[in-house]
Coordinates of C-alpha atoms (C1' of nucleotides) in Angstrom, one line a residue:
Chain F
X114 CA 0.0 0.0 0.0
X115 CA 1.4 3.5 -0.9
X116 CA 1.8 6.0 2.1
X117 CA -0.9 6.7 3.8
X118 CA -1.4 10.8 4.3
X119 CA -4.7 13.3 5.3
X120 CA -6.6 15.0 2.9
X121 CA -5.4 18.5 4.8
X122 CA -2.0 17.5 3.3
X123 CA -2.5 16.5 0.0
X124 CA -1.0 19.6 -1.8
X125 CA 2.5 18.7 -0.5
X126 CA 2.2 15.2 -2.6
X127 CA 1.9 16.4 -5.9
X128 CA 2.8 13.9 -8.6
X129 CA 2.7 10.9 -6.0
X130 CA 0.8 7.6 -5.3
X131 CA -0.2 8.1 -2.2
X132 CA -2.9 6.3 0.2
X133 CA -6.3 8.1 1.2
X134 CA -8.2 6.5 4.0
X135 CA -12.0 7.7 5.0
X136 CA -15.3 7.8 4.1
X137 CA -17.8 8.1 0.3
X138 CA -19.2 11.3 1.0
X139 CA -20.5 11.7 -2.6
X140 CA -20.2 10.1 -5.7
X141 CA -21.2 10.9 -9.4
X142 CA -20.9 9.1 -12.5
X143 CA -21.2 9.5 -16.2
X144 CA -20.4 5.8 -16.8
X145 CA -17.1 5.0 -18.1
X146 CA -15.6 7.6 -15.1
X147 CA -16.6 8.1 -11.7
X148 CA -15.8 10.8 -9.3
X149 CA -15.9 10.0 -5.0
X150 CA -16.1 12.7 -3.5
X151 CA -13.7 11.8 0.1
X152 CA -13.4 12.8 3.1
X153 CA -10.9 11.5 6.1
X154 CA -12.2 13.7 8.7
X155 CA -9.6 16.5 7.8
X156 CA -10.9 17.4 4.6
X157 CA -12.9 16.5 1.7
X158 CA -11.0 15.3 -1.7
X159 CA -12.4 14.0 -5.2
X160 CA -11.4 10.9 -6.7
X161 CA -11.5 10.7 -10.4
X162 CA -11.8 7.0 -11.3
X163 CA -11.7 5.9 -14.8
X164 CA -12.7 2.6 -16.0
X165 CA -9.9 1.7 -18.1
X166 CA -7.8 2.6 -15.3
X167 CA -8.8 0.5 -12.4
X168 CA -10.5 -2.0 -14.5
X169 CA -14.1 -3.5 -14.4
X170 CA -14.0 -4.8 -11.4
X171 CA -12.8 -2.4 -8.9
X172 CA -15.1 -0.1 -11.2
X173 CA -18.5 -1.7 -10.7
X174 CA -17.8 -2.1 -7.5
X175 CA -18.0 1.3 -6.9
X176 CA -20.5 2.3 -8.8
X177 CA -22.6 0.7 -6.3
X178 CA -20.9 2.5 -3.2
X179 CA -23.6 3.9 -0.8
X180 CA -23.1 7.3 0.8
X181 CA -20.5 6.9 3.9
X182 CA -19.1 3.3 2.9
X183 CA -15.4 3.4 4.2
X184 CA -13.2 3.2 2.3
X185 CA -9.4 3.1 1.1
X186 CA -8.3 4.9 -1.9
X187 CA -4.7 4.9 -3.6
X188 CA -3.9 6.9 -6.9
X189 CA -1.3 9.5 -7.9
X190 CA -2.2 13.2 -6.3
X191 CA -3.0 15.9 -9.5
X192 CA -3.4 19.4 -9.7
X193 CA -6.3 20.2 -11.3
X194 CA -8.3 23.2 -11.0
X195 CA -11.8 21.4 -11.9
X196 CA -11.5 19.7 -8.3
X197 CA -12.7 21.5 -5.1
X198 CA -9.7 22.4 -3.2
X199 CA -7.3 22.0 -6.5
X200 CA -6.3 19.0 -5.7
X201 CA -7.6 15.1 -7.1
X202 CA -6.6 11.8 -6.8
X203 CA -6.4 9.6 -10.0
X204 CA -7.4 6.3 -8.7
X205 CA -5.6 2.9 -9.2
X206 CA -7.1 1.0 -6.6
X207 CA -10.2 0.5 -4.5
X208 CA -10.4 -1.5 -0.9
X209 CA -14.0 -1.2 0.6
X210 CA -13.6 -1.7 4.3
X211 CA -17.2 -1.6 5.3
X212 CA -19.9 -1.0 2.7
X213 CA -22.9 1.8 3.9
X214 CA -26.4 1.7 2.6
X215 CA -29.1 4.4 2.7
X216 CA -26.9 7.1 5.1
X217 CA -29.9 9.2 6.6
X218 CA -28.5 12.4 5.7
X219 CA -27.9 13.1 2.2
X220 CA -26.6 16.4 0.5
X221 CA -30.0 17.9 -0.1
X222 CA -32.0 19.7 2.9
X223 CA -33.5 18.0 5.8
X224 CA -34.9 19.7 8.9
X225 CA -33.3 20.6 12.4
X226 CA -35.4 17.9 14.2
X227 CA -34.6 14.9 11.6
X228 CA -30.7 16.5 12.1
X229 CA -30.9 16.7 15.9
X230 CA -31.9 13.4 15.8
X231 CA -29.5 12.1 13.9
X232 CA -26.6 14.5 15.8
X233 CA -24.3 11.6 15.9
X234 CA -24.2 11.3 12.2
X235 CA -24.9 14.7 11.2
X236 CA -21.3 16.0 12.7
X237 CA -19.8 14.2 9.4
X238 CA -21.1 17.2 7.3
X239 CA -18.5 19.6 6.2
X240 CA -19.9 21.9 8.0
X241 CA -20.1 20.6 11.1
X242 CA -16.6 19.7 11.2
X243 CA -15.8 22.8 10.5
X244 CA -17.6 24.5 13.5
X245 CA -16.1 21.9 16.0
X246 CA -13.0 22.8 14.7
X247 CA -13.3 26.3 15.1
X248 CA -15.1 25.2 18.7
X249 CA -11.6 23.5 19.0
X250 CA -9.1 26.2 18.2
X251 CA -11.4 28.8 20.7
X252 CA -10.9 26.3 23.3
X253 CA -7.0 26.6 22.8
X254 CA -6.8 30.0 22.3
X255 CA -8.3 30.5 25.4
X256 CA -5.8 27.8 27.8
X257 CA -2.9 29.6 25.8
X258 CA -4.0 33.0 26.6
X259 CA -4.5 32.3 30.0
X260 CA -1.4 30.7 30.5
X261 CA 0.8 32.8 28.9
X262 CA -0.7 35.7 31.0
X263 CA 0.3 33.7 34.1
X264 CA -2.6 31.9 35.2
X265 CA -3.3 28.8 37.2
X266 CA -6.0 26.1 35.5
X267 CA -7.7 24.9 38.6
X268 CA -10.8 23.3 38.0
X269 CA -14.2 23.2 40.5
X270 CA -15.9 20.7 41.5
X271 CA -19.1 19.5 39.1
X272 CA -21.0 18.3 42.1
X273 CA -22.1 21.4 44.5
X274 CA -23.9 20.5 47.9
X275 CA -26.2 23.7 47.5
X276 CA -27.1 26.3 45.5
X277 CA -24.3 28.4 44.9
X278 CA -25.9 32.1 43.8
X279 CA -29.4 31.3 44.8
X280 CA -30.4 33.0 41.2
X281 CA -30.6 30.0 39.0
X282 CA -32.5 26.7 38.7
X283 CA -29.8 24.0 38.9
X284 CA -30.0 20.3 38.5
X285 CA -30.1 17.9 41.4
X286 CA -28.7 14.5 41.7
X287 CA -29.1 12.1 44.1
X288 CA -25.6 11.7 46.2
X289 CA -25.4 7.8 47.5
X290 CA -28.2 7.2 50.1
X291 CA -29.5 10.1 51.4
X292 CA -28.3 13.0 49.9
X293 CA -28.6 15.5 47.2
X294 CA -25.9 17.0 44.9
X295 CA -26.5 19.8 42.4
X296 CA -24.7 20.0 39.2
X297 CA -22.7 23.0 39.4
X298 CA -24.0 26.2 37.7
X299 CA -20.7 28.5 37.9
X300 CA -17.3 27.9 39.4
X301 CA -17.2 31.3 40.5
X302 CA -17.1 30.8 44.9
X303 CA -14.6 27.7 44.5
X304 CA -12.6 30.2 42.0
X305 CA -12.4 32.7 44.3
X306 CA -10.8 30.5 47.4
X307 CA -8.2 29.2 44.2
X308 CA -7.1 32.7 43.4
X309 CA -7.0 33.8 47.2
X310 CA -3.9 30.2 47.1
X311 CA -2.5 30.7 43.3
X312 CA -3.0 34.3 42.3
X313 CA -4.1 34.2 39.1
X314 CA -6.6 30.8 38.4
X315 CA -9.3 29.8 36.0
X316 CA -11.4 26.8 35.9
X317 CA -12.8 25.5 32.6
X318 CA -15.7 22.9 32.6
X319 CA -19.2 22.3 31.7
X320 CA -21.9 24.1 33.0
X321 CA -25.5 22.8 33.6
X322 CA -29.0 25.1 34.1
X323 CA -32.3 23.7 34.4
X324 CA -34.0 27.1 33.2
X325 CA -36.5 25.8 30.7
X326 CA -34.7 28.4 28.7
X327 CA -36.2 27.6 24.9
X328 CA -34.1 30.5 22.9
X329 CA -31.4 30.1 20.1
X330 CA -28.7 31.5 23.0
X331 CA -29.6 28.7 25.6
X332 CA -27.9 25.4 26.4
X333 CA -28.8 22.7 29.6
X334 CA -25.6 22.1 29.3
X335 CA -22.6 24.3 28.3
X336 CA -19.0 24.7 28.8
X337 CA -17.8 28.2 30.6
X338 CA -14.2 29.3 31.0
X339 CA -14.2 31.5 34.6
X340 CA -10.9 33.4 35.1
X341 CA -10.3 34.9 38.8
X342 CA -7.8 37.5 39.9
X343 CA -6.5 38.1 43.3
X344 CA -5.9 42.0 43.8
X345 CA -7.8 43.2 41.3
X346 CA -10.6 45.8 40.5
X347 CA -13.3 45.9 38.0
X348 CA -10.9 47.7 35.4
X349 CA -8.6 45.0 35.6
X350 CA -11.7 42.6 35.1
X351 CA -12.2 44.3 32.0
X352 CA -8.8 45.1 30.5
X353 CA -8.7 41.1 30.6
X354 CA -12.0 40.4 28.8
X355 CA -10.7 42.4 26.1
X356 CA -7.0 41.4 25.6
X357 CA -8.9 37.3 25.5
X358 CA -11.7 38.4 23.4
X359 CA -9.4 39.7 20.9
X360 CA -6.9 37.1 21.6
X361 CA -9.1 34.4 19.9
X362 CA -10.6 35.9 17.9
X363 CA -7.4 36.8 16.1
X364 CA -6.3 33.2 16.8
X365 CA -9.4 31.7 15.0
X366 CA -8.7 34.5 12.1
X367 CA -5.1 33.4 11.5
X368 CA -5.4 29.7 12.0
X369 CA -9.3 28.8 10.8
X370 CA -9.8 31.0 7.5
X371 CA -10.7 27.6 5.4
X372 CA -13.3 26.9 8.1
X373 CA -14.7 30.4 8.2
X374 CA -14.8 30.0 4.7
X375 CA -16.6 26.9 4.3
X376 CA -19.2 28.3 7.2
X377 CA -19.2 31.6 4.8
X378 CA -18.6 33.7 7.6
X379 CA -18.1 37.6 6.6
X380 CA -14.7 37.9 8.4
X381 CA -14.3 41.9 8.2
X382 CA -16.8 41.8 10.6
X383 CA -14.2 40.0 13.2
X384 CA -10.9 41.7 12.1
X385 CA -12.5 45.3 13.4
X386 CA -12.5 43.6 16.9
X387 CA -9.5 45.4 18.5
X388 CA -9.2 46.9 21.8
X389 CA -10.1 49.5 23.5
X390 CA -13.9 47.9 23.6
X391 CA -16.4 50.9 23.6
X392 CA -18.1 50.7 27.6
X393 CA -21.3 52.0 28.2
X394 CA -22.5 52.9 32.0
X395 CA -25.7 50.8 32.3
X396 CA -27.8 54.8 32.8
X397 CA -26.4 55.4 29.1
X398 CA -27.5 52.1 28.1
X399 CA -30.8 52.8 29.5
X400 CA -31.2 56.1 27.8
X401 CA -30.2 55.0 23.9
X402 CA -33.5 51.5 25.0
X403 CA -35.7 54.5 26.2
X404 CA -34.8 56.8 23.3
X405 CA -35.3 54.3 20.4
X406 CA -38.6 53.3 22.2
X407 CA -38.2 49.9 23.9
X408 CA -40.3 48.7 26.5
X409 CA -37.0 48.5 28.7
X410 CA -37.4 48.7 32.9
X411 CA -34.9 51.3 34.1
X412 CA -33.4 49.3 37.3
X413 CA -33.9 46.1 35.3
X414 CA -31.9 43.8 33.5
X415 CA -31.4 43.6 29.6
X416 CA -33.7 41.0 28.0
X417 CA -32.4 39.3 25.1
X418 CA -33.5 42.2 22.8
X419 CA -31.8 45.0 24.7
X420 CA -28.7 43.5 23.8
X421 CA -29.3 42.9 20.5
X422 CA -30.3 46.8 20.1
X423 CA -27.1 48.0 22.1
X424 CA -24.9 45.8 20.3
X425 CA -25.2 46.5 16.8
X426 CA -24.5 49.4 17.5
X427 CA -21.3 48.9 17.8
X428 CA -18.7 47.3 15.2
X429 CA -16.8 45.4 18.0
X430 CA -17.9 43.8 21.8
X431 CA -19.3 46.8 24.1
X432 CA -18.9 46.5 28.0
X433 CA -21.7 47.4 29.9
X434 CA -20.9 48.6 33.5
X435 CA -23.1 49.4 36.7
X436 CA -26.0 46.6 36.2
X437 CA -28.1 47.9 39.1
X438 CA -27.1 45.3 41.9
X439 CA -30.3 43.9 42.6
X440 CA -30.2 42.0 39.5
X441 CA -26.5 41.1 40.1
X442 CA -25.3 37.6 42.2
X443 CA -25.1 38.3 45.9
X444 CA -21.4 39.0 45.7
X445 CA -20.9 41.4 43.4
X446 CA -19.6 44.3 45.0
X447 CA -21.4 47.7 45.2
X448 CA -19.9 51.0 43.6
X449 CA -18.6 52.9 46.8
X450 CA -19.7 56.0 44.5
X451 CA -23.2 54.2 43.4
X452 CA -23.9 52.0 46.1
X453 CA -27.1 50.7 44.5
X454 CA -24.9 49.9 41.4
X455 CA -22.6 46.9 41.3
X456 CA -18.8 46.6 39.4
X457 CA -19.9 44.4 37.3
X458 CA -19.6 44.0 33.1
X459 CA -21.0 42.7 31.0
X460 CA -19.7 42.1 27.2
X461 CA -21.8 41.7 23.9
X462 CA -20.7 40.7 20.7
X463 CA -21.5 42.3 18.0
X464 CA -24.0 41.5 15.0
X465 CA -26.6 41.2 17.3
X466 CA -25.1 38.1 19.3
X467 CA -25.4 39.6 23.0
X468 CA -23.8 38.3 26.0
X469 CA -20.5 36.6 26.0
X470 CA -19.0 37.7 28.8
X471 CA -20.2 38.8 32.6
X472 CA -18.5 39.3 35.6
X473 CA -17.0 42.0 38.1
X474 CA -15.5 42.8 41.1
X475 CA -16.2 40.6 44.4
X476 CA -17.3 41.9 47.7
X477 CA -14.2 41.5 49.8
X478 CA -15.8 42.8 53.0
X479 CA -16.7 40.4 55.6
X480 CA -19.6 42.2 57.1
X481 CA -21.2 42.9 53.6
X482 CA -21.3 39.7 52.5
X483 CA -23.0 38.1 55.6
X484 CA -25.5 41.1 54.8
X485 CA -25.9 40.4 51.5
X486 CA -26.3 36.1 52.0
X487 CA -28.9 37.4 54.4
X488 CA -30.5 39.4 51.7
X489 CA -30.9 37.3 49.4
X490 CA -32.4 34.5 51.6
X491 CA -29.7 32.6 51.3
X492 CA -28.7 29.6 54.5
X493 CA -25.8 31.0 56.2
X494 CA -24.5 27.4 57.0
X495 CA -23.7 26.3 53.4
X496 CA -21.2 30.0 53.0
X497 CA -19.5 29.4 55.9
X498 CA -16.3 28.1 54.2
X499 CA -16.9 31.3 51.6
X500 CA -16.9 33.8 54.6
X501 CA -13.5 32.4 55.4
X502 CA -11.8 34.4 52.7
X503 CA -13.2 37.0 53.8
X504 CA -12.2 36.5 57.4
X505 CA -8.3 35.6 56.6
X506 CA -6.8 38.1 54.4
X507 CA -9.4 39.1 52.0
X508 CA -8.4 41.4 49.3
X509 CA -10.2 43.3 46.3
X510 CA -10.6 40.8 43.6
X511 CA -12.5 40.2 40.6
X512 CA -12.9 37.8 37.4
X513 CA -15.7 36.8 34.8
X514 CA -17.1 33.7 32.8
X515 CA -17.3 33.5 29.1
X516 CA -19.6 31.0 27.8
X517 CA -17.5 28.9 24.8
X518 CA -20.6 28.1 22.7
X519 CA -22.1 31.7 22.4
X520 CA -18.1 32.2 21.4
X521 CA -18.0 30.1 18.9
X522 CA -21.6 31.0 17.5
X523 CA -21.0 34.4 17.4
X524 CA -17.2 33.5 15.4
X525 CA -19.0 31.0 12.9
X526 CA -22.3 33.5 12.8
X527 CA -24.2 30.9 13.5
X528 CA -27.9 31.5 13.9
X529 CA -28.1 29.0 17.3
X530 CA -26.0 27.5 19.8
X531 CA -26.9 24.1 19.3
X532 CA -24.8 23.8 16.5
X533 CA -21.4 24.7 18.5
X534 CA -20.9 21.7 20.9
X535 CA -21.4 18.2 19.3
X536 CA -24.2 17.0 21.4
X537 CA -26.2 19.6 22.5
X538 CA -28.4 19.4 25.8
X539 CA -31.6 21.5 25.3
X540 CA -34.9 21.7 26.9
X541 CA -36.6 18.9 24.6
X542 CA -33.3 17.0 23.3
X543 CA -31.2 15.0 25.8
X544 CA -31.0 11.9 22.7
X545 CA -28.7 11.0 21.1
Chain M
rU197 C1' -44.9 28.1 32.0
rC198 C1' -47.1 31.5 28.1
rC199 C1' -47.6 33.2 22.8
rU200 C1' -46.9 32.0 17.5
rC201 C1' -46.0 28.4 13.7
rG202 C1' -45.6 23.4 12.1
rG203 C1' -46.4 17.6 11.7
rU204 C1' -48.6 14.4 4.3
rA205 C1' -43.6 8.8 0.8
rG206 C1' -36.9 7.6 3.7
rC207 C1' -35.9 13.4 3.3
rU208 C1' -37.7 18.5 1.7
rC209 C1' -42.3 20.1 0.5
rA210 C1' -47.3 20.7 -2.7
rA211 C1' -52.5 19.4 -2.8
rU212 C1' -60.8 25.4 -3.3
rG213 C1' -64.1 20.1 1.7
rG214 C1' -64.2 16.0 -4.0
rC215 C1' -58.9 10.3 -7.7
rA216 C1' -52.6 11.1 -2.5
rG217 C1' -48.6 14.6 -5.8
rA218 C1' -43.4 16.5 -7.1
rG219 C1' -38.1 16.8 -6.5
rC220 C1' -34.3 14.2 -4.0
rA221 C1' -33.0 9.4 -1.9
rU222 C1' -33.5 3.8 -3.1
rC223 C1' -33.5 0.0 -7.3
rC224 C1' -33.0 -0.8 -12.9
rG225 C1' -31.0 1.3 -17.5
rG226 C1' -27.9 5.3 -20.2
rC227 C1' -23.7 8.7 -20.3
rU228 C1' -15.3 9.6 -20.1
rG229 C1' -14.8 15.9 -16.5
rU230 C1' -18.8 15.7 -12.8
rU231 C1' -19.4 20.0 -9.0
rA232 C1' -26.4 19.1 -4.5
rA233 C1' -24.1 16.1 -12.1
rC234 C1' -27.6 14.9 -15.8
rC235 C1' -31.4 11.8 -18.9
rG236 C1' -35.1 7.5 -19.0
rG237 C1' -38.0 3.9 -16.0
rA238 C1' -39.8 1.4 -11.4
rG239 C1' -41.1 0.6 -6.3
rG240 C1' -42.6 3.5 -2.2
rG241 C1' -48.6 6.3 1.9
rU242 C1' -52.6 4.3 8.9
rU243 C1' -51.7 12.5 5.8
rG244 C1' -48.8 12.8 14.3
rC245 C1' -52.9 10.4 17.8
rU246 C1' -58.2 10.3 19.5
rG247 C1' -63.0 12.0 18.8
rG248 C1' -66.5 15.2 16.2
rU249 C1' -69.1 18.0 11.8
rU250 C1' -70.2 16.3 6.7
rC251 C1' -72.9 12.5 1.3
rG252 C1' -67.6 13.0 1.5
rA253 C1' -62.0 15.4 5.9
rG254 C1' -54.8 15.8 4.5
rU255 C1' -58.1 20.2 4.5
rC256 C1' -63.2 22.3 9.2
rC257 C1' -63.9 21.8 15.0
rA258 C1' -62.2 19.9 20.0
rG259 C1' -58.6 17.5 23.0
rC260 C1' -53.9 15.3 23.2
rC261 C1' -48.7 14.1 21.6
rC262 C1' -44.1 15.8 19.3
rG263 C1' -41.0 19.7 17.5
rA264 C1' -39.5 24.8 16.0
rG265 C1' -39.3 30.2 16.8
rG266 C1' -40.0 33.8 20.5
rA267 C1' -41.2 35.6 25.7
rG268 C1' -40.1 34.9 30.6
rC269 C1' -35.8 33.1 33.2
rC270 C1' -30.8 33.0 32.4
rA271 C1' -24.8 32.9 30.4

RNA sequence: UCCUCGGUAGCUCAAUGGCAGAGCAUCCGGCUGUUAACCGGAGGGUUGCUGGUUCGAGUCCAGCCCGAGGAGCCA
């Protein structure tokens, strides 16, 4: 058998017989030539088979290939400008290592049901691959950023004992006999404790809410990236959202331009995202809602399409500050010159995409905090070990989550979230 | 949980209350440069479920099931 190389690499093996191992995506015919259209899960390739060149047999046998038979092509690697990517294999031979018949999903439309369904065969599509990769090189951008910026990765527990902010619904789970765990909604207390031993930390990890959230911005179950700094104030907070934002996005730019192609993203759009993001005091916010008539609640927070409203108006993420603080988590700490406000931001991305981003500055006074557990109702017992970093050397400190999936929508300009995560968990989908 | 829309062949969709249709897929045949190839032929149906109105229901009515979009909630 002649080497064996990936599709993604086929340019540098001009003029060789070389090996191509994957799957019939396509084929066509026009009876004494057949093209296969390959993939190998790096890339798709045409193979131009010719009768008199493989011979009858190897050439009926394909011409009864069904869609996503495996298979194992070897020809000599041409140029040739009539083949998708510019590259095609001439074949010489032919080895069927499982034959496929009737695929479900064929190149002409089907629905997002009959898809979701079928999720587990559906990620073969070009692209699909092509998101997850992009998915992939986010995720990376991300753990190399944080890294090279001197952070810590240590991760939070999945299992909580109680509810952590009080504000969302959270999934239970029974915990051996008697008791029940909740799948965690944010790592954001245990993060905290982390950055108070290792300075600079982030924990990245799935994610689960039991809202019965039913929008294309929603996931059960989602993967969130929370950095935390240790002496640190709200500016800080948001000098690092925008140095990461831009940081991968640039990354995915340089690296996944044949992906963003085949998704036919419009990639000025992303280039313009540079820092300084514009910020936007929640009051001003208010005022452009109010002014272009929205039925917005000054003193309430953004609905889904506040953001979409603010943030197109914009040609890069904008940072909204001073969310009034009763719509804030418990331990977000109040402006000392807007006490009713809370240091907290919140990021959009552009194009109408919304949140990406939250987070802010963390109460770092004991007594405030106990007052503000109390507040919200919450049982004193289950913070006790949270109050401790308050009670031994507590210091101004601050970091955020960024949700991966509404990342990676917004990069592929995608129309849902579904599509970003290879088996989504939604309200009405838990199969396959 | 609420509002709106949808459910007909394997898929995507048509069908004034009056014979159940097309394209693709599948199978058979044709074609040596196709690009969701094309051309000819064949098979393929409990119209989501239950009940009602009617001479007659895919179509109208009621209830239910399933899904989508949005709202709320949230990231």
């Amino acid at each position: 058998m002649a080497n064996h190389v990936y599709i993604d690499h086929i340019g540098e093996h001009v003029g060789e017989t070389v090996t191509i191992k994957g799957w019939l995506a396509n084929r066509r015919s026009s009876g004494k030539i057949h093209f296969l259209l390959v993939r190998d899960g790096t890339g798709f390739l045409q193979v131009v088979m010719g009768r008199n060149d493989v011979g009858d047999e190897t050439f009926t046998r394909a011409d009864h290939l069904g869609q996503e038979s495996a298979i194992i092509v070897t020809g000599q690697v041409r140029a040739d400008q009539r083949a998708r990517g510019g590259y095609e294999l001439v074949a010489s031979g032919l080895e069927v290592v499982a034959a496929a018949h009737d695929f479900p999903i064929t190149p002409k439309e089907h629905g997002v049901d009959y898809l979701m369904d079928r999720r587990h065969l559906w990620i073969r599509a070009e692209r699909q691959t092509a998101i997850l990769r992009v998915r992939h090189e986010v995720i990376n951008a991300i753990r190399d950023f944080l890294n090279g910026e001197g952070f810590t990765l240590a991760d939070t527990p999945i299992f909580t004992p109680a509810a952590c902010e009080g504000t969302t619904t959270l999934f239970p789970v029974q915990y051996f006999d008697d008791n029940t765990a909740y799948l965690t909604q944010s790592g954001q207390l245990y993060n905290e404790a982390n950055a108070m031993a290792l300075g600079k930390v982030y924990c990245f990890g799935p994610t689960f809410r039991a809202e019965k959230s039913k929008t294309r911005r929603h996931l059960t179950e989602f993967w969130m990236v929370e950095p935390e700094m240790a002496y640190a104030d709200l500016d800080d907070v948001i000098g690092l959202a925008e140095r990461l934002v831009c940081s991968v996005v640039g990354r995915v730019l340089d690296r996944r331009e044949k992906e963003l192609k085949v998704l036919e993203r419009d990639t000025s759009t992303l280039a313009s995202v540079q820092s300084p993001f514009p910020r936007l005091h929640y009051d001003e916010a208010a005022k452009i809602l109010l002014e272009r008539g929205l039925p917005f609640q000054v003193g309430g927070d953004l609905g889904g399409t506040d953001e979409t409203v603010l943030s197109e108006r914009y040609d890069r993420p904008v940072c909204v500050t001073h969310y009034p603080a009763a719509v804030k988590a418990f331990y977000m700490k109040p402006d000392p010159n807007q006490p009713d406000r809370a240091l907290c931001v919140d990021v959009l991305a552009p194009e109408g995409y919304g949140e990406i981003i939250g987070g802010g500055q963390r109460v770092d006074d004991y007594d405030l905090l106990v007052a503000r557990i109390k507040e919200h109702g919450l049982p004193m017992e289950a913070f006790e070990w949270y109050l401790d970093l308050r009670r031994y050397g507590s210091v101004p400190h601050g970091g955020f989550g960024m949700g991966v999936e509404r990342c990676v929508s917004w990069l592929c300009g995608l129309e849902h979230v579904r599509e970003t995560i290879p088996y989504p968990r939604m309200l009405y989908r838990l199969y396959p």
